[in-house]
Amino acid sequence: MKGSSHLVVSTGISLALTALIQPSLTPMAAAAAVIGSLLPDLDEPNGLLANRTFPKAAIRALQVVILLAAGAVVWLTSTQYPWNWAAGSVIGLTAFASIRWLRTLLMLIVGGALTVAGVIYDTRLSAAGLTLVVSALAPHRGFTHTLYATGLWTAALYWMAPDELSVPIAGGLSYLLHLLADALSQRGIQPLPPIPWKLRVPLMRSGKFSAAVVETTAVGFTFILVWIVFVQMGHWRVWIGF
């Protein structure tokens, strides 16, 4: 399923269900649902969330920094010729790696920096940093597509907003719905590794007509559910405090 479809389906359904379970729905819960709908695909450097969080402008900036670092190595270790040129060349060549590889590198750098900052200032920064590091190192549809990751994300949301139950409910449901949507593909997911069981209901294949049908149906169902819950049942009032 495309990132945009995950965004609409997981966010819409999770907020509708949360409104039924926990009427005190808040903007923070909506934000948690939006992030949760895309977070599992953070392990895909070219995914929607990674692209928006680390855009091409950031990649270009990283390339400039790498080239400057290569030049600094050559200049500052000039007495070590020719090894300084060899080291500088290796560092400089990484600036011309693929966008995918550079985005992964940037995720590791930012994740590491946030982890260290969290140790000094706020442990929530460490949580965000470790999430980036794990996502960058994990294979696609690996750890981030498990029930363990779902539980950790939900627990983290509860830790950040213990007085707003709609936040972990909406965010956790949205994350789980992303996994269930991916289970409809040919590849499926392995929700409880190392148990070699795959949750797979192969209704669609990426890039095929079946994927368009399933995604269109899911988006349509989402809009109907949102209309029923927030308009016909009147749950839209929670957004303005009625």
XYZ file of N, CA and C in Angstrom:
726
model
N 0.844 -1.189 0.000
C 0.000 0.000 0.000
C 0.884 1.245 0.000
N 0.498 2.223 -0.790
C 1.272 3.457 -0.875
C 1.206 4.237 0.440
N 2.243 5.058 0.659
C 2.294 5.833 1.884
C 1.088 6.742 2.064
N 0.631 7.349 0.979
C -0.527 8.246 1.065
C -1.785 7.489 1.477
N -1.916 6.254 0.994
C -3.076 5.436 1.374
C -2.989 5.033 2.838
N -1.789 4.659 3.282
C -1.599 4.355 4.705
C -1.997 5.556 5.551
N -1.592 6.743 5.125
C -1.872 7.964 5.871
C -3.371 8.173 6.037
N -4.108 8.054 4.946
C -5.552 8.286 4.980
C -6.273 7.193 5.760
N -5.989 5.943 5.419
C -6.724 4.818 6.003
C -6.419 4.655 7.493
N -5.154 4.566 7.841
C -4.797 4.334 9.247
C -5.199 5.505 10.135
N -4.972 6.731 9.658
C -5.336 7.904 10.455
C -6.844 8.003 10.618
N -7.569 7.887 9.518
C -9.023 8.034 9.570
C -9.701 6.989 10.435
N -9.369 5.719 10.215
C -10.016 4.645 10.973
C -9.630 4.706 12.446
N -8.355 4.961 12.727
C -7.921 4.991 14.130
C -8.583 6.133 14.896
N -8.725 7.298 14.270
C -9.375 8.416 14.954
C -10.862 8.152 15.156
N -11.492 7.519 14.179
C -12.912 7.191 14.318
C -13.126 6.198 15.459
N -12.302 5.160 15.510
C -12.431 4.168 16.577
C -12.091 4.774 17.935
N -11.088 5.639 17.962
C -10.708 6.283 19.223
C -11.827 7.171 19.737
N -12.505 7.862 18.837
C -13.626 8.719 19.240
C -14.741 7.902 19.881
N -14.907 6.658 19.429
C -15.931 5.785 20.006
C -15.490 5.225 21.357
N -14.178 4.957 21.485
C -13.648 4.366 22.714
C -13.381 5.421 23.778
N -12.753 6.515 23.366
C -12.305 7.571 24.276
C -12.779 8.917 23.730
N -13.968 9.367 24.132
C -14.552 10.584 23.546
C -13.691 11.841 23.639
N -12.770 11.903 24.616
C -11.957 13.117 24.767
C -10.803 13.124 23.768
N -11.152 13.134 22.496
C -10.153 13.136 21.430
C -9.497 14.511 21.342
N -8.170 14.537 21.205
C -7.428 15.798 21.213
C -6.582 15.941 19.949
N -6.148 17.165 19.642
C -5.240 17.357 18.502
C -3.959 16.537 18.630
N -3.479 16.342 19.847
C -2.280 15.531 20.051
C -2.539 14.084 19.645
N -3.755 13.612 19.882
C -4.118 12.257 19.464
C -4.126 12.157 17.944
N -4.617 13.204 17.293
C -4.614 13.222 15.828
C -3.190 13.189 15.294
N -2.297 13.947 15.938
C -0.893 13.948 15.517
C -0.273 12.571 15.700
N -0.587 11.910 16.817
C -0.065 10.566 17.071
C -0.567 9.580 16.021
N -1.832 9.748 15.610
C -2.395 8.866 14.584
C -1.717 9.077 13.241
N -1.459 10.330 12.894
C -0.783 10.632 11.625
C 0.617 10.025 11.604
N 1.364 10.241 12.676
C 2.727 9.694 12.735
C 2.691 8.173 12.750
N 1.784 7.610 13.541
C 1.676 6.156 13.625
C 1.311 5.503 12.310
N 0.580 6.219 11.464
C 0.175 5.656 10.174
C 1.354 5.469 9.231
N 2.428 6.225 9.449
C 3.594 6.177 8.556
C 4.846 5.614 9.217
N 4.864 5.591 10.542
C 6.079 5.220 11.270
C 6.633 3.837 10.919
N 5.808 2.810 10.706
C 6.383 1.497 10.380
C 7.281 1.516 9.149
N 7.000 2.415 8.208
C 7.804 2.475 6.981
C 9.016 3.385 7.107
N 9.351 3.783 8.340
C 10.571 4.564 8.528
C 11.803 3.718 8.206
N 11.627 2.380 8.182
C 12.743 1.501 7.810
C 12.964 1.470 6.298
N 12.137 2.190 5.550
C 12.300 2.311 4.098
C 12.765 3.740 3.805
N 14.069 3.928 3.496
C 14.609 5.285 3.306
C 13.889 6.112 2.249
N 13.243 5.452 1.293
C 12.526 6.190 0.254
C 11.029 6.279 0.537
N 10.625 5.880 1.755
C 9.221 5.946 2.123
C 8.755 7.379 2.346
N 7.443 7.548 2.487
C 6.855 8.885 2.609
C 7.375 9.626 3.840
N 7.411 8.965 4.995
C 7.841 9.641 6.218
C 9.317 10.016 6.159
N 10.160 9.094 5.698
C 11.597 9.386 5.593
C 11.851 10.502 4.590
N 11.099 10.499 3.489
C 11.256 11.549 2.477
C 10.887 12.916 3.020
N 9.834 12.967 3.834
C 9.394 14.251 4.379
C 10.291 14.705 5.528
N 10.769 13.760 6.319
C 11.616 14.106 7.457
C 13.024 14.478 7.026
N 13.530 13.763 6.019
C 14.878 14.007 5.504
C 14.793 14.263 3.998
N 14.357 15.469 3.604
C 14.170 15.787 2.182
C 15.498 15.874 1.439
N 15.402 16.039 0.124
C 16.609 16.078 -0.701
C 17.520 17.247 -0.334
N 16.936 18.336 0.147
C 17.764 19.474 0.565
C 18.695 19.071 1.705
N 18.192 18.253 2.631
C 19.026 17.775 3.737
C 20.104 16.826 3.228
N 19.755 16.034 2.216
C 20.735 15.115 1.625
C 21.858 15.906 0.963
N 21.493 16.975 0.240
C 22.505 17.812 -0.415
C 23.420 18.456 0.627
N 22.836 18.896 1.724
C 23.644 19.492 2.793
C 24.622 18.467 3.360
N 24.154 17.224 3.506
C 25.032 16.162 3.992
C 26.181 15.918 3.022
N 25.886 15.958 1.726
C 26.938 15.766 0.729
C 28.008 16.855 0.836
N 27.560 18.090 1.044
C 28.511 19.200 1.198
C 29.381 18.986 2.433
N 28.758 18.576 3.533
C 29.503 18.333 4.773
C 30.530 17.223 4.580
N 30.141 16.164 3.869
C 31.066 15.050 3.622
C 32.261 15.516 2.800
N 32.000 16.302 1.754
C 33.092 16.805 0.914
C 34.014 17.739 1.696
N 33.421 18.582 2.555
C 34.241 19.460 3.394
C 35.088 18.645 4.373
N 34.493 17.579 4.913
C 35.236 16.712 5.831
C 36.390 16.028 5.112
N 36.143 15.611 3.868
C 37.205 14.977 3.076
C 38.350 15.955 2.839
N 37.995 17.196 2.486
C 39.016 18.215 2.272
C 39.795 18.518 3.539
N 39.085 18.537 4.678
C 39.745 18.814 5.955
C 40.741 17.716 6.313
N 40.364 16.469 6.035
C 41.270 15.349 6.321
C 42.549 15.478 5.500
N 42.382 15.785 4.212
C 43.558 15.935 3.340
C 44.434 17.089 3.814
N 43.806 18.220 4.166
C 44.548 19.429 4.540
C 45.225 19.294 5.907
N 44.493 18.793 6.886
C 45.010 18.758 8.253
C 46.011 17.636 8.493
N 46.026 16.652 7.613
C 46.979 15.540 7.786
C 47.944 15.478 6.603
N 48.321 16.651 6.117
C 49.181 16.710 4.926
C 50.532 16.036 5.143
N 50.962 15.939 6.385
C 52.262 15.295 6.655
C 52.194 13.780 6.481
N 50.979 13.258 6.334
C 50.808 11.808 6.205
C 50.622 11.374 4.752
N 51.069 12.194 3.829
C 50.950 11.855 2.404
C 51.646 10.513 2.138
N 51.032 9.611 1.306
C 49.796 9.766 0.521
C 48.550 9.250 1.234
N 48.726 8.822 2.525
C 47.585 8.225 3.215
C 46.473 9.235 3.464
N 46.844 10.501 3.613
C 45.804 11.510 3.815
C 44.907 11.630 2.593
N 45.510 11.515 1.411
C 44.720 11.569 0.182
C 43.842 10.324 0.038
N 44.364 9.200 0.444
C 43.577 7.965 0.370
C 42.358 8.053 1.281
N 42.581 8.509 2.521
C 41.473 8.642 3.469
C 40.468 9.689 2.998
N 40.984 10.829 2.514
C 40.102 11.879 2.016
C 39.283 11.430 0.829
N 39.886 10.636 -0.039
C 39.176 10.144 -1.225
C 38.048 9.198 -0.837
N 38.324 8.307 0.124
C 37.291 7.368 0.581
C 36.115 8.124 1.188
N 36.433 9.113 2.035
C 35.366 9.912 2.650
C 34.600 10.688 1.583
N 35.327 11.307 0.663
C 34.687 12.106 -0.379
C 33.791 11.298 -1.289
N 34.185 10.063 -1.581
C 33.388 9.223 -2.480
C 32.015 8.895 -1.902
N 31.905 8.862 -0.573
C 30.599 8.561 0.023
C 29.568 9.640 -0.296
N 30.036 10.845 -0.617
C 29.109 11.931 -0.962
C 28.365 11.643 -2.256
N 28.889 10.719 -3.058
C 28.270 10.412 -4.347
C 27.529 9.079 -4.324
N 27.255 8.579 -3.115
C 26.464 7.358 -2.981
C 25.010 7.651 -3.353
N 24.189 6.619 -3.391
C 22.784 6.782 -3.766
C 22.036 7.602 -2.719
N 20.944 8.226 -3.141
C 20.107 9.003 -2.226
C 19.617 8.117 -1.086
N 19.274 6.899 -1.409
C 18.781 5.958 -0.402
C 19.836 5.731 0.687
N 21.087 5.491 0.248
C 22.165 5.229 1.204
C 22.465 6.469 2.035
N 22.477 7.629 1.394
C 22.763 8.871 2.113
C 21.661 9.203 3.113
N 20.420 8.913 2.752
C 19.322 9.171 3.692
C 19.446 8.253 4.913
N 19.850 7.006 4.677
C 20.075 6.092 5.796
C 21.190 6.609 6.699
N 22.266 7.098 6.081
C 23.379 7.661 6.849
C 22.922 8.860 7.668
N 22.102 9.715 7.067
C 21.606 10.898 7.774
C 20.715 10.494 8.948
N 19.901 9.465 8.746
C 19.059 8.961 9.835
C 19.917 8.478 11.001
N 21.018 7.801 10.688
C 21.916 7.313 11.735
C 22.584 8.473 12.476
N 23.010 9.485 11.722
C 23.675 10.641 12.341
C 22.712 11.397 13.254
N 21.522 11.706 12.724
C 20.532 12.442 13.519
C 20.070 11.597 14.703
N 19.843 10.308 14.455
C 19.423 9.420 15.535
C 20.456 9.339 16.643
N 21.722 9.228 16.261
C 22.786 9.193 17.261
C 22.873 10.484 18.053
N 22.730 11.620 17.356
C 22.783 12.923 18.024
C 21.623 13.090 19.011
N 20.426 12.666 18.605
C 19.270 12.765 19.494
C 19.421 11.857 20.708
N 19.995 10.682 20.494
C 20.202 9.750 21.602
C 21.138 10.347 22.642
N 22.228 10.944 22.185
C 23.182 11.582 23.100
C 22.536 12.786 23.790
N 21.793 13.590 23.019
C 21.123 14.760 23.599
C 20.112 14.337 24.656
N 19.462 13.208 24.419
C 18.491 12.715 25.385
C 19.117 12.316 26.706
N 20.324 11.776 26.648
C 21.041 11.408 27.875
C 21.348 12.658 28.699
N 21.606 13.760 28.014
C 21.981 15.004 28.696
C 20.757 15.819 29.122
N 19.744 15.901 28.238
C 18.632 16.814 28.477
C 17.313 16.117 28.804
N 16.798 15.321 27.884
C 15.457 14.759 28.036
C 15.431 13.368 27.420
N 15.024 12.383 28.196
C 15.047 10.999 27.713
C 14.127 10.778 26.520
N 13.151 11.661 26.319
C 12.281 11.516 25.149
C 13.051 11.719 23.853
N 14.088 12.545 23.913
C 14.947 12.717 22.740
C 15.686 11.423 22.433
N 16.110 10.721 23.472
C 16.782 9.437 23.272
C 15.840 8.426 22.641
N 14.580 8.448 23.052
C 13.600 7.529 22.473
C 13.443 7.785 20.982
N 13.361 9.060 20.603
C 13.253 9.405 19.182
C 14.522 9.018 18.435
N 15.672 9.256 19.062
C 16.938 8.923 18.424
C 17.103 7.438 18.199
N 16.779 6.642 19.206
C 16.894 5.189 19.068
C 15.927 4.655 18.020
N 14.761 5.289 17.915
C 13.807 4.890 16.879
C 14.405 5.078 15.494
N 15.068 6.209 15.286
C 15.710 6.473 13.996
C 16.833 5.483 13.717
N 17.652 5.216 14.723
C 18.786 4.300 14.538
C 18.298 2.898 14.199
N 17.333 2.400 14.960
C 16.803 1.053 14.715
C 16.153 0.974 13.343
N 15.387 2.004 12.980
C 14.714 2.010 11.681
C 15.711 2.044 10.534
N 16.803 2.785 10.720
C 17.819 2.881 9.670
C 18.545 1.561 9.464
N 18.750 0.818 10.542
C 19.509 -0.429 10.462
C 18.643 -1.643 10.140
N 17.355 -1.567 10.462
C 16.476 -2.720 10.265
C 16.130 -2.898 8.788
N 15.978 -4.133 8.331
C 15.534 -4.367 6.955
C 14.074 -3.961 6.805
N 13.666 -3.656 5.575
C 12.276 -3.253 5.352
C 11.329 -4.378 5.740
N 10.263 -3.996 6.429
C 9.294 -4.925 7.000
C 9.966 -5.885 7.972
N 10.917 -5.340 8.704
C 11.578 -6.102 9.752
C 10.967 -5.760 11.094
N 11.795 -5.265 12.024
C 11.324 -5.017 13.384
C 10.177 -4.015 13.439
N 10.221 -2.985 12.606
C 9.170 -1.961 12.678
C 7.803 -2.498 12.265
N 7.781 -3.666 11.634
C 6.514 -4.274 11.226
C 6.159 -5.457 12.123
N 6.414 -5.310 13.415
C 6.097 -6.367 14.374
C 5.172 -5.830 15.463
N 4.565 -6.756 16.193
C 3.728 -6.354 17.318
C 4.572 -5.798 18.458
N 5.855 -6.190 18.502
C 6.748 -5.628 19.521
C 6.886 -4.115 19.316
N 7.120 -3.719 18.067
C 7.262 -2.298 17.756
C 5.959 -1.553 18.026
N 4.836 -2.207 17.723
C 3.533 -1.595 17.997
C 3.379 -1.317 19.484
N 3.759 -2.304 20.306
C 3.669 -2.138 21.751
C 4.588 -1.048 22.272
N 5.805 -0.998 21.746
C 6.756 0.028 22.176
C 6.265 1.426 21.819
N 5.727 1.583 20.609
C 5.202 2.874 20.171
C 4.031 3.309 21.050
N 3.125 2.384 21.333
C 1.970 2.699 22.164
C 2.405 3.061 23.584
N 3.359 2.291 24.121
C 3.868 2.572 25.469
C 4.566 3.927 25.523
N 5.313 4.256 24.473
C 6.004 5.548 24.424
C 5.002 6.699 24.420
N 3.906 6.534 23.689
C 2.876 7.576 23.650
C 2.210 7.742 25.014
N 1.964 6.619 25.685
C 1.367 6.699 27.027
C 2.323 7.382 27.998
N 3.609 7.091 27.843
C 4.631 7.706 28.696
C 4.681 9.218 28.477
N 4.516 9.650 27.223
C 4.578 11.076 26.908
C 3.297 11.813 27.276
N 2.148 11.102 27.255
C 0.872 11.764 27.555
C 0.000 10.857 28.421
N 0.406 10.604 29.674
C -0.343 9.676 30.529
C -1.744 10.158 30.885
N -1.979 11.454 30.784
C -3.288 12.001 31.139
C -4.229 12.120 29.940
N -3.755 11.774 28.765
C -4.583 11.837 27.559
C -4.606 10.457 26.909
N -5.527 9.611 27.342
C -5.567 8.235 26.852
C -5.851 8.145 25.362
N -6.467 9.182 24.813
C -6.752 9.148 23.379
C -5.471 9.144 22.553
N -4.368 9.640 23.124
C -3.097 9.699 22.384
C -2.529 8.309 22.133
N -2.278 7.477 23.179
C -1.775 6.133 22.901
C -2.778 5.251 22.170
N -4.066 5.459 22.403
C -5.068 4.646 21.707
C -5.043 4.944 20.212
N -5.111 6.227 19.855
C -5.124 6.610 18.438
C -3.811 6.250 17.757
N -2.692 6.570 18.411
C -1.393 6.277 17.816
C -1.135 4.794 17.677
N -1.487 4.027 18.711
C -1.291 2.580 18.660
C -2.167 1.913 17.620
N -3.439 2.314 17.550
C -4.343 1.754 16.543
C -3.871 2.076 15.131
N -3.415 3.300 14.932
C -2.955 3.708 13.606
C -1.754 2.875 13.167
N -0.827 2.643 14.077
C 0.356 1.821 13.785
C -0.075 0.398 13.432
N -0.978 -0.154 14.248
C -1.448 -1.523 14.026
C -2.184 -1.655 12.696
N -2.978 -0.654 12.345
C -3.703 -0.686 11.073
C -2.750 -0.658 9.886
N -1.631 0.034 10.016
C -0.612 0.021 8.960
C -0.113 -1.404 8.748
N 0.168 -2.107 9.844
C 0.654 -3.483 9.731
C -0.394 -4.389 9.093
N -1.646 -4.229 9.500
C -2.711 -5.053 8.929
C -2.872 -4.788 7.437
N -2.709 -3.539 7.029
C -2.793 -3.212 5.603
C -1.659 -3.876 4.833
N -0.456 -3.875 5.408
C 0.678 -4.525 4.748
C 0.508 -6.038 4.692
N -0.261 -6.580 5.617
C -0.511 -8.023 5.609
C -1.373 -8.443 4.422
N -2.005 -7.472 3.761
C -2.841 -7.785 2.598
C -2.025 -7.934 1.321
N -0.719 -7.731 1.411
C 0.144 -7.835 0.231
C 0.682 -9.251 0.079
N 1.323 -9.503 -1.063
C 1.907 -10.818 -1.318
C 2.995 -11.149 -0.298
N 3.735 -10.143 0.113
C 4.849 -10.371 1.038
C 4.388 -10.598 2.461
N 3.328 -9.907 2.879
C 2.828 -10.038 4.233
C 3.792 -9.486 5.268
N 3.551 -9.830 6.536
C 4.428 -9.397 7.625
C 4.688 -10.578 8.561
N 5.773 -10.480 9.309
C 6.094 -11.466 10.344
C 5.942 -10.756 11.678
N 4.751 -10.833 12.305
C 4.451 -9.983 13.458
C 5.140 -10.362 14.761
N 5.580 -11.612 14.888
C 6.144 -12.063 16.159
C 7.456 -12.825 15.968
N 8.469 -12.198 15.359
C 9.739 -12.899 15.214
C 10.348 -13.185 16.600
N 11.083 -14.290 16.774
C 11.552 -15.215 15.728
C 10.566 -16.305 15.334
N 9.337 -16.237 15.835
C 8.341 -17.232 15.409
C 8.150 -17.096 13.899
N 8.396 -18.161 13.136
C 8.381 -18.063 11.670
C 6.984 -18.078 11.066
N 6.053 -17.374 11.707
C 4.687 -17.309 11.184
C 4.473 -15.969 10.511
N 3.907 -16.023 9.321
C 3.629 -14.794 8.582
C 2.132 -14.543 8.517
N 1.778 -13.297 8.769
C 0.397 -12.872 8.574
C 0.295 -12.356 7.147
N -0.399 -13.098 6.317
C -0.427 -12.753 4.890
C -1.768 -13.131 4.285
N -2.468 -12.131 3.792
C -3.711 -12.339 3.044
C -3.492 -11.672 1.693
N -2.941 -12.396 0.729
C -2.458 -11.785 -0.526
C -3.560 -11.288 -1.460
N -4.171 -10.167 -1.067
C -5.226 -9.587 -1.902
C -4.678 -8.624 -2.947
N -3.446 -8.156 -2.746
C -2.916 -7.174 -3.695
C -1.423 -7.367 -3.903
N -0.963 -6.872 -5.028
C 0.454 -6.898 -5.367
C 0.861 -5.495 -5.784
N 1.968 -5.017 -5.235
C 2.418 -3.646 -5.482
C 2.541 -3.349 -6.971
N 1.937 -2.222 -7.388
C 2.016 -1.792 -8.776
C 1.009 -2.442 -9.697
N 0.220 -3.363 -9.175
C -0.761 -4.074 -9.990
C -2.161 -3.488 -9.787
N -3.086 -3.900 -10.665
C -4.466 -3.419 -10.596
C -5.116 -3.801 -9.270
N -4.763 -4.981 -8.755
C -5.339 -5.440 -7.488
C -5.021 -4.467 -6.355
N -3.814 -3.887 -6.380
C -3.434 -2.921 -5.345
C -4.306 -1.678 -5.426
N -4.572 -1.210 -6.638
C -5.414 -0.025 -6.817
C -6.828 -0.282 -6.309
N -7.346 -1.483 -6.576
C -8.703 -1.831 -6.137
C -8.781 -1.864 -4.613
N -7.832 -2.557 -3.984
C -7.839 -2.682 -2.523
C -7.658 -1.320 -1.862
N -6.726 -0.514 -2.369
C -6.472 0.793 -1.769
C -7.669 1.722 -1.934
N -8.279 1.718 -3.109
C -9.456 2.561 -3.340
C -10.606 2.148 -2.433
N -10.797 0.845 -2.282
C -11.850 0.334 -1.402
C -11.597 0.739 0.045
N -10.345 0.609 0.488
C -9.993 0.953 1.867
C -10.184 2.443 2.133
N -9.769 3.276 1.187
C -9.935 4.725 1.343
C -11.418 5.087 1.370
N -12.202 4.471 0.490
C -13.638 4.723 0.469
C -14.307 4.328 1.776
N -13.944 3.157 2.298
C -14.493 2.700 3.577
C -14.124 3.668 4.691
N -12.890 4.169 4.648
C -12.422 5.106 5.673
C -13.263 6.375 5.686
N -13.521 6.940 4.514
C -14.319 8.165 4.443
C -15.743 7.923 4.940
N -16.302 6.766 4.624
C -17.653 6.440 5.092
C -17.679 6.341 6.615
N -16.679 5.637 7.185
C -16.617 5.478 8.640
C -16.424 6.823 9.332
N -15.539 7.648 8.798
C -15.301 8.974 9.381
C -16.571 9.820 9.323
N -17.294 9.747 8.216
C -18.549 10.494 8.075
C -19.570 10.045 9.122
N -19.698 8.740 9.289
C -20.674 8.209 10.243
C -20.331 8.639 11.671
N -19.066 8.461 12.052
C -18.656 8.724 13.437
C -18.624 10.213 13.755
N -18.022 10.999 12.876
C -17.802 12.407 13.215
C -18.938 13.332 12.785
N -19.693 12.938 11.781
C -20.780 13.802 11.315
C -22.131 13.300 11.814
N -22.496 12.082 11.430
C -23.817 11.582 11.810
C -23.943 11.326 13.309
N -22.879 10.827 13.932
C -22.927 10.552 15.367
C -22.513 11.763 16.197
N -22.034 12.814 15.534
C -21.739 14.062 16.221
C -20.432 14.127 16.984
N -19.514 13.196 16.716
C -18.255 13.220 17.460
C -17.327 14.350 17.023
N -17.707 15.096 15.976
C -16.898 16.249 15.581
C -16.842 17.287 16.697
N -17.814 17.248 17.605
C -17.868 18.243 18.677
C -16.671 18.157 19.623
N -16.023 16.972 19.678
C -14.887 16.844 20.595
C -13.752 17.775 20.190
N -13.706 18.157 18.905
C -12.608 19.010 18.442
C -12.777 20.448 18.899
N -14.018 20.849 19.219
C -14.235 22.230 19.665
C -14.671 22.285 21.127
N -14.558 21.124 21.805
C -14.774 21.103 23.245
C -16.216 21.057 23.689
N -17.162 20.687 22.796
C -18.565 20.601 23.210
C -18.823 19.244 23.862
